[in-house]
N, CA, C and O atoms as a GROMACS GRO file, in nm:
protein
  556
    1UNK      N    1  12.043  12.206  11.773
    1UNK     CA    2  11.938  12.283  11.833
    1UNK      C    3  11.828  12.194  11.887
    1UNK      O    4  11.842  12.072  11.897
    2UNK      N    5  11.720  12.257  11.921
    2UNK     CA    6  11.608  12.187  11.986
    2UNK      C    7  11.543  12.082  11.896
    2UNK      O    8  11.484  11.986  11.945
    3UNK      N    9  11.554  12.100  11.765
    3UNK     CA   10  11.492  12.005  11.673
    3UNK      C   11  11.596  11.930  11.590
    3UNK      O   12  11.562  11.874  11.486
    4UNK      N   13  11.719  11.927  11.634
    4UNK     CA   14  11.828  11.852  11.571
    4UNK      C   15  11.853  11.892  11.426
    4UNK      O   16  11.912  11.816  11.349
    5UNK      N   17  11.807  12.012  11.389
    5UNK     CA   18  11.828  12.060  11.253
    5UNK      C   19  11.721  12.018  11.155
    5UNK      O   20  11.730  12.052  11.037
    6UNK      N   21  11.620  11.945  11.200
    6UNK     CA   22  11.516  11.896  11.110
    6UNK      C   23  11.406  12.000  11.085
    6UNK      O   24  11.331  11.987  10.988
    7UNK      N   25  11.396  12.103  11.170
    7UNK     CA   26  11.292  12.203  11.153
    7UNK      C   27  11.333  12.332  11.222
    7UNK      O   28  11.413  12.333  11.315
    8UNK      N   29  11.275  12.443  11.173
    8UNK     CA   30  11.298  12.572  11.240
    8UNK      C   31  11.184  12.603  11.337
    8UNK      O   32  11.190  12.701  11.411
    9UNK      N   33  11.081  12.520  11.336
    9UNK     CA   34  10.968  12.538  11.427
    9UNK      C   35  11.008  12.497  11.569
    9UNK      O   36  11.103  12.421  11.586
   10UNK      N   37  10.939  12.546  11.668
   10UNK     CA   38  10.965  12.500  11.804
   10UNK      C   39  10.939  12.350  11.816
   10UNK      O   40  10.851  12.297  11.748
   11UNK      N   41  11.014  12.282  11.899
   11UNK     CA   42  11.002  12.137  11.915
   11UNK      C   43  10.858  12.095  11.946
   11UNK      O   44  10.815  11.987  11.905
   12UNK      N   45  10.785  12.178  12.018
   12UNK     CA   46  10.647  12.144  12.054
   12UNK      C   47  10.551  12.150  11.936
   12UNK      O   48  10.438  12.103  11.945
   13UNK      N   49  10.594  12.208  11.825
   13UNK     CA   50  10.507  12.227  11.709
   13UNK      C   51  10.536  12.131  11.593
   13UNK      O   52  10.462  12.130  11.495
   14UNK      N   53  10.642  12.053  11.601
   14UNK     CA   54  10.674  11.966  11.489
   14UNK      C   55  10.592  11.837  11.495
   14UNK      O   56  10.546  11.796  11.601
   15UNK      N   57  10.577  11.774  11.379
   15UNK     CA   58  10.490  11.658  11.366
   15UNK      C   59  10.540  11.538  11.446
   15UNK      O   60  10.464  11.474  11.518
   16UNK      N   61  10.669  11.506  11.432
   16UNK     CA   62  10.727  11.392  11.503
   16UNK      C   63  10.815  11.441  11.618
   16UNK      O   64  10.884  11.542  11.603
   17UNK      N   65  10.813  11.372  11.729
   17UNK     CA   66  10.898  11.415  11.842
   17UNK      C   67  11.045  11.392  11.810
   17UNK      O   68  11.081  11.305  11.731
   18UNK      N   69  11.129  11.470  11.872
   18UNK     CA   70  11.274  11.455  11.857
   18UNK      C   71  11.320  11.341  11.947
   18UNK      O   72  11.275  11.328  12.061
   19UNK      N   73  11.408  11.260  11.895
   19UNK     CA   74  11.466  11.147  11.969
   19UNK      C   75  11.535  11.200  12.094
   19UNK      O   76  11.609  11.298  12.088
   20UNK      N   77  11.512  11.135  12.206
   20UNK     CA   78  11.572  11.179  12.332
   20UNK      C   79  11.695  11.097  12.371
   20UNK      O   80  11.754  11.120  12.477
   21UNK      N   81  11.735  11.001  12.286
   21UNK     CA   82  11.853  10.920  12.316
   21UNK      C   83  11.978  11.008  12.322
   21UNK      O   84  11.981  11.118  12.266
   22UNK      N   85  12.081  10.959  12.391
   22UNK     CA   86  12.203  11.036  12.410
   22UNK      C   87  12.267  11.077  12.277
   22UNK      O   88  12.305  11.192  12.260
   23UNK      N   89  12.278  10.984  12.184
   23UNK     CA   90  12.338  11.012  12.054
   23UNK      C   91  12.230  11.019  11.946
   23UNK      O   92  12.238  10.951  11.844
   24UNK      N   93  12.128  11.101  11.969
   24UNK     CA   94  12.016  11.110  11.876
   24UNK      C   95  12.062  11.154  11.737
   24UNK      O   96  12.161  11.226  11.724
   25UNK      N   97  11.989  11.110  11.633
   25UNK     CA   98  12.026  11.153  11.498
   25UNK      C   99  11.999  11.302  11.479
   25UNK      O  100  11.904  11.356  11.534
   26UNK      N  101  12.084  11.366  11.401
   26UNK     CA  102  12.063  11.506  11.367
   26UNK      C  103  12.099  11.527  11.220
   26UNK      O  104  12.165  11.443  11.160
   27UNK      N  105  12.057  11.637  11.165
   27UNK     CA  106  12.075  11.662  11.022
   27UNK      C  107  12.222  11.663  10.984
   27UNK      O  108  12.258  11.607  10.880
   28UNK      N  109  12.307  11.724  11.064
   28UNK     CA  110  12.450  11.731  11.030
   28UNK      C  111  12.510  11.591  11.015
   28UNK      O  112  12.584  11.566  10.921
   29UNK      N  113  12.478  11.500  11.107
   29UNK     CA  114  12.528  11.363  11.098
   29UNK      C  115  12.465  11.287  10.982
   29UNK      O  116  12.534  11.217  10.908
   30UNK      N  117  12.334  11.300  10.966
   30UNK     CA  118  12.261  11.228  10.862
   30UNK      C  119  12.308  11.268  10.722
   30UNK      O  120  12.317  11.183  10.634
   31UNK      N  121  12.338  11.396  10.702
   31UNK     CA  122  12.383  11.441  10.570
   31UNK      C  123  12.517  11.381  10.531
   31UNK      O  124  12.544  11.361  10.413
   32UNK      N  125  12.601  11.352  10.628
   32UNK     CA  126  12.734  11.294  10.603
   32UNK      C  127  12.728  11.145  10.571
   32UNK      O  128  12.818  11.091  10.507
   33UNK      N  129  12.623  11.078  10.615
   33UNK     CA  130  12.610  10.933  10.598
   33UNK      C  131  12.528  10.902  10.473
   33UNK      O  132  12.408  10.929  10.472
   34UNK      N  133  12.590  10.846  10.367
   34UNK     CA  134  12.514  10.819  10.244
   34UNK      C  135  12.402  10.717  10.264
   34UNK      O  136  12.310  10.710  10.182
   35UNK      N  137  12.407  10.637  10.371
   35UNK     CA  138  12.305  10.536  10.397
   35UNK      C  139  12.206  10.578  10.505
   35UNK      O  140  12.130  10.496  10.556
   36UNK      N  141  12.205  10.706  10.541
   36UNK     CA  142  12.115  10.753  10.647
   36UNK      C  143  11.970  10.758  10.598
   36UNK      O  144  11.944  10.760  10.478
   37UNK      N  145  11.880  10.760  10.692
   37UNK     CA  146  11.738  10.770  10.658
   37UNK      C  147  11.710  10.902  10.588
   37UNK      O  148  11.628  10.906  10.496
   38UNK      N  149  11.774  11.009  10.630
   38UNK     CA  150  11.754  11.139  10.566
   38UNK      C  151  11.792  11.132  10.419
   38UNK      O  152  11.716  11.178  10.333
   39UNK      N  153  11.909  11.076  10.388
   39UNK     CA  154  11.952  11.066  10.248
   39UNK      C  155  11.867  10.967  10.169
   39UNK      O  156  11.850  10.984  10.049
   40UNK      N  157  11.816  10.866  10.235
   40UNK     CA  158  11.724  10.771  10.169
   40UNK      C  159  11.596  10.843  10.127
   40UNK      O  160  11.550  10.826  10.014
   41UNK      N  161  11.540  10.922  10.216
   41UNK     CA  162  11.418  10.996  10.185
   41UNK      C  163  11.445  11.099  10.075
   41UNK      O  164  11.360  11.119   9.988
   42UNK      N  165  11.559  11.163  10.078
   42UNK     CA  166  11.594  11.258   9.972
   42UNK      C  167  11.601  11.186   9.837
   42UNK      O  168  11.557  11.241   9.736
   43UNK      N  169  11.655  11.066   9.834
   43UNK     CA  170  11.663  10.988   9.712
   43UNK      C  171  11.523  10.948   9.663
   43UNK      O  172  11.496  10.952   9.543
   44UNK      N  173  11.435  10.911   9.755
   44UNK     CA  174  11.296  10.879   9.718
   44UNK      C  175  11.230  11.000   9.651
   44UNK      O  176  11.163  10.986   9.549
   45UNK      N  177  11.250  11.118   9.708
   45UNK     CA  178  11.192  11.240   9.652
   45UNK      C  179  11.252  11.268   9.514
   45UNK      O  180  11.180  11.305   9.421
   46UNK      N  181  11.382  11.251   9.501
   46UNK     CA  182  11.450  11.269   9.373
   46UNK      C  183  11.395  11.173   9.267
   46UNK      O  184  11.371  11.214   9.153
   47UNK      N  185  11.376  11.046   9.304
   47UNK     CA  186  11.324  10.947   9.211
   47UNK      C  187  11.182  10.984   9.167
   47UNK      O  188  11.147  10.972   9.050
   48UNK      N  189  11.102  11.027   9.261
   48UNK     CA  190  10.964  11.062   9.229
   48UNK      C  191  10.958  11.182   9.134
   48UNK      O  192  10.874  11.186   9.044
   49UNK      N  193  11.046  11.279   9.153
   49UNK     CA  194  11.051  11.395   9.063
   49UNK      C  195  11.101  11.356   8.924
   49UNK      O  196  11.052  11.409   8.824
   50UNK      N  197  11.196  11.264   8.918
   50UNK     CA  198  11.256  11.224   8.790
   50UNK      C  199  11.170  11.127   8.710
   50UNK      O  200  11.185  11.117   8.588
   51UNK      N  201  11.080  11.056   8.777
   51UNK     CA  202  11.001  10.952   8.711
   51UNK      C  203  10.852  10.973   8.737
   51UNK      O  204  10.801  10.937   8.844
   52UNK      N  205  10.782  11.032   8.641
   52UNK     CA  206  10.638  11.058   8.659
   52UNK      C  207  10.556  10.934   8.695
   52UNK      O  208  10.455  10.946   8.764
   53UNK      N  209  10.599  10.816   8.651
   53UNK     CA  210  10.524  10.694   8.684
   53UNK      C  211  10.520  10.669   8.835
   53UNK      O  212  10.430  10.601   8.884
   54UNK      N  213  10.617  10.722   8.908
   54UNK     CA  214  10.620  10.704   9.054
   54UNK      C  215  10.537  10.808   9.127
   54UNK      O  216  10.520  10.800   9.249
   55UNK      N  217  10.486  10.905   9.054
   55UNK     CA  218  10.407  11.013   9.114
   55UNK      C  219  10.260  10.977   9.127
   55UNK      O  220  10.220  10.863   9.104
   56UNK      N  221  10.182  11.074   9.164
   56UNK     CA  222  10.040  11.052   9.190
   56UNK      C  223   9.960  11.018   9.065
   56UNK      O  224   9.852  10.962   9.075
   57UNK      N  225  10.012  11.052   8.947
   57UNK     CA  226   9.940  11.023   8.823
   57UNK      C  227   9.972  10.884   8.768
   57UNK      O  228   9.906  10.838   8.675
   58UNK      N  229  10.071  10.817   8.825
   58UNK     CA  230  10.109  10.685   8.777
   58UNK      C  231  10.009  10.578   8.817
   58UNK      O  232   9.956  10.579   8.927
   59UNK      N  233   9.984  10.487   8.725
   59UNK     CA  234   9.897  10.371   8.754
   59UNK      C  235   9.975  10.271   8.838
   59UNK      O  236  10.098  10.267   8.833
   60UNK      N  237   9.903  10.190   8.914
   60UNK     CA  238   9.962  10.088   9.002
   60UNK      C  239   9.901   9.955   8.967
   60UNK      O  240   9.779   9.939   8.970
   61UNK      N  241   9.988   9.856   8.933
   61UNK     CA  242   9.939   9.722   8.900
   61UNK      C  243  10.022   9.617   8.974
   61UNK      O  244  10.144   9.616   8.962
   62UNK      N  245   9.957   9.531   9.049
   62UNK     CA  246  10.026   9.423   9.118
   62UNK      C  247  10.069   9.319   9.016
   62UNK      O  248   9.987   9.274   8.935
   63UNK      N  249  10.195   9.280   9.019
   63UNK     CA  250  10.249   9.181   8.926
   63UNK      C  251  10.266   9.046   8.996
   63UNK      O  252  10.237   8.942   8.937
   64UNK      N  253  10.313   9.048   9.119
   64UNK     CA  254  10.336   8.923   9.192
   64UNK      C  255  10.205   8.859   9.236
   64UNK      O  256  10.099   8.922   9.230
   65UNK      N  257  10.214   8.737   9.281
   65UNK     CA  258  10.099   8.658   9.326
   65UNK      C  259  10.056   8.703   9.465
   65UNK      O  260  10.139   8.709   9.556
   66UNK      N  261   9.929   8.734   9.483
   66UNK     CA  262   9.880   8.776   9.614
   66UNK      C  263   9.894   8.666   9.719
   66UNK      O  264   9.892   8.695   9.839
   67UNK      N  265   9.907   8.542   9.676
   67UNK     CA  266   9.922   8.431   9.769
   67UNK      C  267  10.066   8.407   9.813
   67UNK      O  268  10.092   8.324   9.901
   68UNK      N  269  10.159   8.479   9.754
   68UNK     CA  270  10.301   8.471   9.793
   68UNK      C  271  10.340   8.607   9.848
   68UNK      O  272  10.342   8.706   9.776
   69UNK      N  273  10.371   8.610   9.976
   69UNK     CA  274  10.396   8.739  10.041
   69UNK      C  275  10.511   8.817   9.978
   69UNK      O  276  10.496   8.937   9.951
   70UNK      N  277  10.622   8.753   9.953
   70UNK     CA  278  10.739   8.824   9.901
   70UNK      C  279  10.807   8.743   9.793
   70UNK      O  280  10.805   8.620   9.797
   71UNK      N  281  10.867   8.809   9.697
   71UNK     CA  282  10.877   8.954   9.687
   71UNK      C  283  10.744   9.014   9.641
   71UNK      O  284  10.665   8.949   9.573
   72UNK      N  285  10.722   9.137   9.679
   72UNK     CA  286  10.608   9.211   9.627
   72UNK      C  287  10.660   9.281   9.502
   72UNK      O  288  10.755   9.359   9.508
   73UNK      N  289  10.597   9.253   9.390
   73UNK     CA  290  10.638   9.312   9.262
   73UNK      C  291  10.518   9.386   9.205
   73UNK      O  292  10.410   9.329   9.190
   74UNK      N  293  10.538   9.513   9.174
   74UNK     CA  294  10.430   9.589   9.114
   74UNK      C  295  10.484   9.683   9.008
   74UNK      O  296  10.602   9.718   9.007
   75UNK      N  297  10.396   9.724   8.920
   75UNK     CA  298  10.431   9.811   8.809
   75UNK      C  299  10.369   9.948   8.832
   75UNK      O  300  10.250   9.959   8.862
   76UNK      N  301  10.450  10.051   8.817
   76UNK     CA  302  10.402  10.190   8.816
   76UNK      C  303  10.416  10.237   8.673
   76UNK      O  304  10.522  10.220   8.613
   77UNK      N  305  10.312  10.297   8.617
   77UNK     CA  306  10.320  10.333   8.476
   77UNK      C  307  10.240  10.458   8.441
   77UNK      O  308  10.141  10.492   8.505
   78UNK      N  309  10.288  10.524   8.337
   78UNK     CA  310  10.216  10.631   8.269
   78UNK      C  311  10.219  10.594   8.122
   78UNK      O  312  10.272  10.488   8.086
   79UNK      N  313  10.164  10.677   8.035
   79UNK     CA  314  10.168  10.649   7.892
   79UNK      C  315  10.311  10.641   7.840
   79UNK      O  316  10.338  10.570   7.743
   80UNK      N  317  10.403  10.714   7.904
   80UNK     CA  318  10.540  10.724   7.853
   80UNK      C  319  10.644  10.645   7.932
   80UNK      O  320  10.759  10.636   7.889
   81UNK      N  321  10.605  10.587   8.045
   81UNK     CA  322  10.706  10.526   8.131
   81UNK      C  323  10.647  10.409   8.209
   81UNK      O  324  10.532  10.412   8.252
   82UNK      N  325  10.730  10.304   8.227
   82UNK     CA  326  10.692  10.190   8.311
   82UNK      C  327  10.809  10.159   8.405
   82UNK      O  328  10.923  10.146   8.362
   83UNK      N  329  10.778  10.147   8.532
   83UNK     CA  330  10.880  10.114   8.632
   83UNK      C  331  10.831   9.996   8.713
   83UNK      O  332  10.722   9.997   8.770
   84UNK      N  333  10.915   9.892   8.718
   84UNK     CA  334  10.886   9.773   8.796
   84UNK      C  335  10.954   9.788   8.931
   84UNK      O  336  11.074   9.811   8.939
   85UNK      N  337  10.876   9.775   9.038
   85UNK     CA  338  10.927   9.789   9.175
   85UNK      C  339  10.922   9.652   9.241
   85UNK      O  340  10.819   9.585   9.240
   86UNK      N  341  11.035   9.611   9.299
   86UNK     CA  342  11.047   9.479   9.362
   86UNK      C  343  11.091   9.500   9.507
   86UNK      O  344  11.196   9.560   9.532
   87UNK      N  345  11.011   9.451   9.602
   87UNK     CA  346  11.040   9.470   9.745
   87UNK      C  347  11.050   9.335   9.815
   87UNK      O  348  10.964   9.248   9.798
   88UNK      N  349  11.154   9.319   9.895
   88UNK     CA  350  11.166   9.200   9.979
   88UNK      C  351  11.211   9.240  10.119
   88UNK      O  352  11.331   9.244  10.147
   89UNK      N  353  11.116   9.269  10.208
   89UNK     CA  354  11.154   9.302  10.346
   89UNK      C  355  11.178   9.179  10.433
   89UNK      O  356  11.212   9.193  10.550
   90UNK      N  357  11.160   9.060  10.377
   90UNK     CA  358  11.176   8.938  10.457
   90UNK      C  359  11.323   8.907  10.482
   90UNK      O  360  11.412   8.966  10.420
   91UNK      N  361  11.348   8.817  10.572
   91UNK     CA  362  11.484   8.779  10.611
   91UNK      C  363  11.544   8.668  10.527
   91UNK      O  364  11.646   8.611  10.565
   92UNK      N  365  11.482   8.635  10.413
   92UNK     CA  366  11.538   8.528  10.329
   92UNK      C  367  11.527   8.566  10.181
   92UNK      O  368  11.446   8.650  10.143
   93UNK      N  369  11.610   8.501  10.100
   93UNK     CA  370  11.604   8.522   9.956
   93UNK      C  371  11.474   8.466   9.902
   93UNK      O  372  11.430   8.358   9.943
   94UNK      N  373  11.412   8.538   9.809
   94UNK     CA  374  11.288   8.495   9.748
   94UNK      C  375  11.292   8.520   9.598
   94UNK      O  376  11.376   8.596   9.548
   95UNK      N  377  11.200   8.454   9.526
   95UNK     CA  378  11.192   8.478   9.382
   95UNK      C  379  11.048   8.482   9.338
   95UNK      O  380  10.957   8.436   9.408
   96UNK      N  381  11.028   8.537   9.219
   96UNK     CA  382  10.895   8.554   9.164
   96UNK      C  383  10.903   8.535   9.013
   96UNK      O  384  10.993   8.586   8.948
   97UNK      N  385  10.807   8.462   8.959
   97UNK     CA  386  10.795   8.443   8.814
   97UNK      C  387  10.664   8.508   8.771
   97UNK      O  388  10.561   8.494   8.838
   98UNK      N  389  10.668   8.580   8.659
   98UNK     CA  390  10.551   8.651   8.610
   98UNK      C  391  10.557   8.660   8.458
   98UNK      O  392  10.664   8.641   8.400
   99UNK      N  393  10.444   8.689   8.392
   99UNK     CA  394  10.444   8.700   8.247
   99UNK      C  395  10.548   8.801   8.196
   99UNK      O  396  10.563   8.909   8.254
  100UNK      N  397  10.616   8.765   8.090
  100UNK     CA  398  10.725   8.847   8.037
  100UNK      C  399  10.677   8.984   7.989
  100UNK      O  400  10.568   8.998   7.934
  101UNK      N  401  10.760   9.083   8.011
  101UNK     CA  402  10.735   9.217   7.958
  101UNK      C  403  10.797   9.233   7.820
  101UNK      O  404  10.778   9.336   7.755
  102UNK      N  405  10.872   9.131   7.775
  102UNK     CA  406  10.936   9.138   7.644
  102UNK      C  407  11.056   9.231   7.639
  102UNK      O  408  11.096   9.276   7.532
  103UNK      N  409  11.114   9.258   7.754
  103UNK     CA  410  11.232   9.344   7.764
  103UNK      C  411  11.351   9.254   7.792
  103UNK      O  412  11.354   9.184   7.893
  104UNK      N  413  11.449   9.253   7.703
  104UNK     CA  414  11.565   9.164   7.722
  104UNK      C  415  11.647   9.203   7.844
  104UNK      O  416  11.688   9.116   7.921
  105UNK      N  417  11.672   9.331   7.861
  105UNK     CA  418  11.752   9.375   7.975
  105UNK      C  419  11.695   9.506   8.030
  105UNK      O  420  11.732   9.614   7.984
  106UNK      N  421  11.605   9.497   8.128
  106UNK     CA  422  11.550   9.620   8.185
  106UNK      C  423  11.660   9.701   8.254
  106UNK      O  424  11.758   9.645   8.302
  107UNK      N  425  11.643   9.831   8.258
  107UNK     CA  426  11.742   9.921   8.316
  107UNK      C  427  11.714   9.938   8.464
  107UNK      O  428  11.607   9.984   8.503
  108UNK      N  429  11.811   9.902   8.546
  108UNK     CA  430  11.795   9.921   8.691
  108UNK      C  431  11.817  10.068   8.722
  108UNK      O  432  11.920  10.124   8.687
  109UNK      N  433  11.720  10.130   8.789
  109UNK     CA  434  11.733  10.272   8.822
  109UNK      C  435  11.758  10.298   8.970
  109UNK      O  436  11.796  10.409   9.009
  110UNK      N  437  11.738  10.195   9.054
  110UNK     CA  438  11.770  10.209   9.196
  110UNK      C  439  11.769  10.072   9.258
  110UNK      O  440  11.698   9.982   9.213
  111UNK      N  441  11.849  10.054   9.362
  111UNK     CA  442  11.859   9.926   9.431
  111UNK      C  443  11.999   9.869   9.415
  111UNK      O  444  12.083   9.928   9.346
  112UNK      N  445  12.024   9.759   9.478
  112UNK     CA  446  12.155   9.696   9.477
  112UNK      C  447  12.155   9.578   9.380
  112UNK      O  448  12.091   9.476   9.405
  113UNK      N  449  12.227   9.593   9.268
  113UNK     CA  450  12.228   9.487   9.167
  113UNK      C  451  12.289   9.357   9.218
  113UNK      O  452  12.264   9.251   9.161
  114UNK      N  453  12.368   9.364   9.324
  114UNK     CA  454  12.426   9.242   9.382
  114UNK      C  455  12.322   9.163   9.461
  114UNK      O  456  12.341   9.045   9.489
  115UNK      N  457  12.213   9.228   9.497
  115UNK     CA  458  12.110   9.163   9.577
  115UNK      C  459  11.989   9.120   9.495
  115UNK      O  460  11.899   9.054   9.548
  116UNK      N  461  11.986   9.156   9.368
  116UNK     CA  462  11.871   9.124   9.284
  116UNK      C  463  11.917   9.077   9.147
  116UNK      O  464  12.017   9.125   9.094
  117UNK      N  465  11.842   8.983   9.089
  117UNK     CA  466  11.870   8.942   8.952
  117UNK      C  467  11.739   8.932   8.876
  117UNK      O  468  11.637   8.887   8.930
  118UNK      N  469  11.743   8.974   8.751
  118UNK     CA  470  11.625   8.973   8.663
  118UNK      C  471  11.661   8.890   8.542
  118UNK      O  472  11.758   8.920   8.472
  119UNK      N  473  11.583   8.786   8.516
  119UNK     CA  474  11.605   8.701   8.397
  119UNK      C  475  11.482   8.710   8.308
  119UNK      O  476  11.372   8.676   8.349
  120UNK      N  477  11.504   8.755   8.186
  120UNK     CA  478  11.396   8.766   8.088
  120UNK      C  479  11.380   8.634   8.014
  120UNK      O  480  11.478   8.567   7.982
  121UNK      N  481  11.257   8.599   7.986
  121UNK     CA  482  11.228   8.479   7.908
  121UNK      C  483  11.126   8.510   7.800
  121UNK      O  484  11.072   8.620   7.794
  122UNK      N  485  11.101   8.413   7.715
  122UNK     CA  486  11.004   8.433   7.608
  122UNK      C  487  10.863   8.450   7.663
  122UNK      O  488  10.788   8.539   7.622
  123UNK      N  489  10.827   8.364   7.757
  123UNK     CA  490  10.692   8.368   7.814
  123UNK      C  491  10.687   8.426   7.954
  123UNK      O  492  10.592   8.495   7.990
  124UNK      N  493  10.792   8.397   8.034
  124UNK     CA  494  10.795   8.444   8.172
  124UNK      C  495  10.929   8.510   8.205
  124UNK      O  496  11.033   8.475   8.149
  125UNK      N  497  10.922   8.605   8.296
  125UNK     CA  498  11.042   8.667   8.352
  125UNK      C  499  11.053   8.620   8.496
  125UNK      O  500  10.953   8.582   8.558
  126UNK      N  501  11.174   8.623   8.550
  126UNK     CA  502  11.196   8.579   8.687
  126UNK      C  503  11.286   8.679   8.759
  126UNK      O  504  11.386   8.726   8.705
  127UNK      N  505  11.247   8.711   8.881
  127UNK     CA  506  11.327   8.798   8.966
  127UNK      C  507  11.363   8.722   9.092
  127UNK      O  508  11.277   8.659   9.154
  128UNK      N  509  11.490   8.728   9.128
  128UNK     CA  510  11.538   8.670   9.253
  128UNK      C  511  11.593   8.786   9.336
  128UNK      O  512  11.672   8.866   9.287
  129UNK      N  513  11.549   8.793   9.463
  129UNK     CA  514  11.583   8.906   9.549
  129UNK      C  515  11.637   8.856   9.682
  129UNK      O  516  11.573   8.775   9.750
  130UNK      N  517  11.753   8.903   9.720
  130UNK     CA  518  11.812   8.864   9.849
  130UNK      C  519  11.731   8.926   9.963
  130UNK      O  520  11.646   9.012   9.940
  131UNK      N  521  11.757   8.880  10.084
  131UNK     CA  522  11.686   8.928  10.203
  131UNK      C  523  11.700   9.078  10.221
  131UNK      O  524  11.804   9.136  10.192
  132UNK      N  525  11.595   9.138  10.268
  132UNK     CA  526  11.590   9.279  10.304
  132UNK      C  527  11.652   9.366  10.195
  132UNK      O  528  11.754   9.432  10.216
  133UNK      N  529  11.588   9.364  10.078
  133UNK     CA  530  11.638   9.444   9.967
  133UNK      C  531  11.525   9.484   9.874
  133UNK      O  532  11.412   9.437   9.885
  134UNK      N  533  11.559   9.572   9.782
  134UNK     CA  534  11.462   9.619   9.683
  134UNK      C  535  11.536   9.657   9.556
  134UNK      O  536  11.658   9.672   9.556
  135UNK      N  537  11.461   9.672   9.450
  135UNK     CA  538  11.517   9.718   9.325
  135UNK      C  539  11.405   9.780   9.240
  135UNK      O  540  11.289   9.741   9.253
  136UNK      N  541  11.441   9.875   9.155
  136UNK     CA  542  11.348   9.933   9.060
  136UNK      C  543  11.409   9.923   8.921
  136UNK      O  544  11.526   9.954   8.900
  137UNK      N  545  11.327   9.879   8.826
  137UNK     CA  546  11.371   9.868   8.687
  137UNK      C  547  11.283   9.954   8.598
  137UNK      O  548  11.161   9.957   8.614
  138UNK      N  549  11.345  10.024   8.506
  138UNK     CA  550  11.271  10.095   8.403
  138UNK      C  551  11.253  10.000   8.286
  138UNK      O  552  11.351   9.946   8.234
  139UNK      N  553  11.131   9.980   8.244
  139UNK     CA  554  11.103   9.886   8.136
  139UNK      C  555  11.085   9.960   8.003
  139UNK      O  556  11.060   9.897   7.901
   0.00000   0.00000   0.00000
């Protein structure tokens, strides 16, 4: 239809314009592709609902060094939950060392384990992240 299945409103009333390319994305195609932007956003919403620390009530603490652009590592937390978020939008593998959380093996809740590694230490933990990747760990 006029809005590619993304809205029932008239095309002139929706927030973002519809792509005019010949093979523009539409909901039917996006739902079939597990790696589509639509399914990615649905997963983000699912994660936020499942983990209160990722919601508006969660605290935000920068873990990585502000002088090192990537990876960006930050902690989202509530009284009952802590989630470590690691982002590397750069085109190269990067690593970050930070004070240990005392967790021997944090639980990965999203991201590609083949692209990220977490090593726990007595005093410091280390994360290595491949290019253009992310991971979330529940601590």
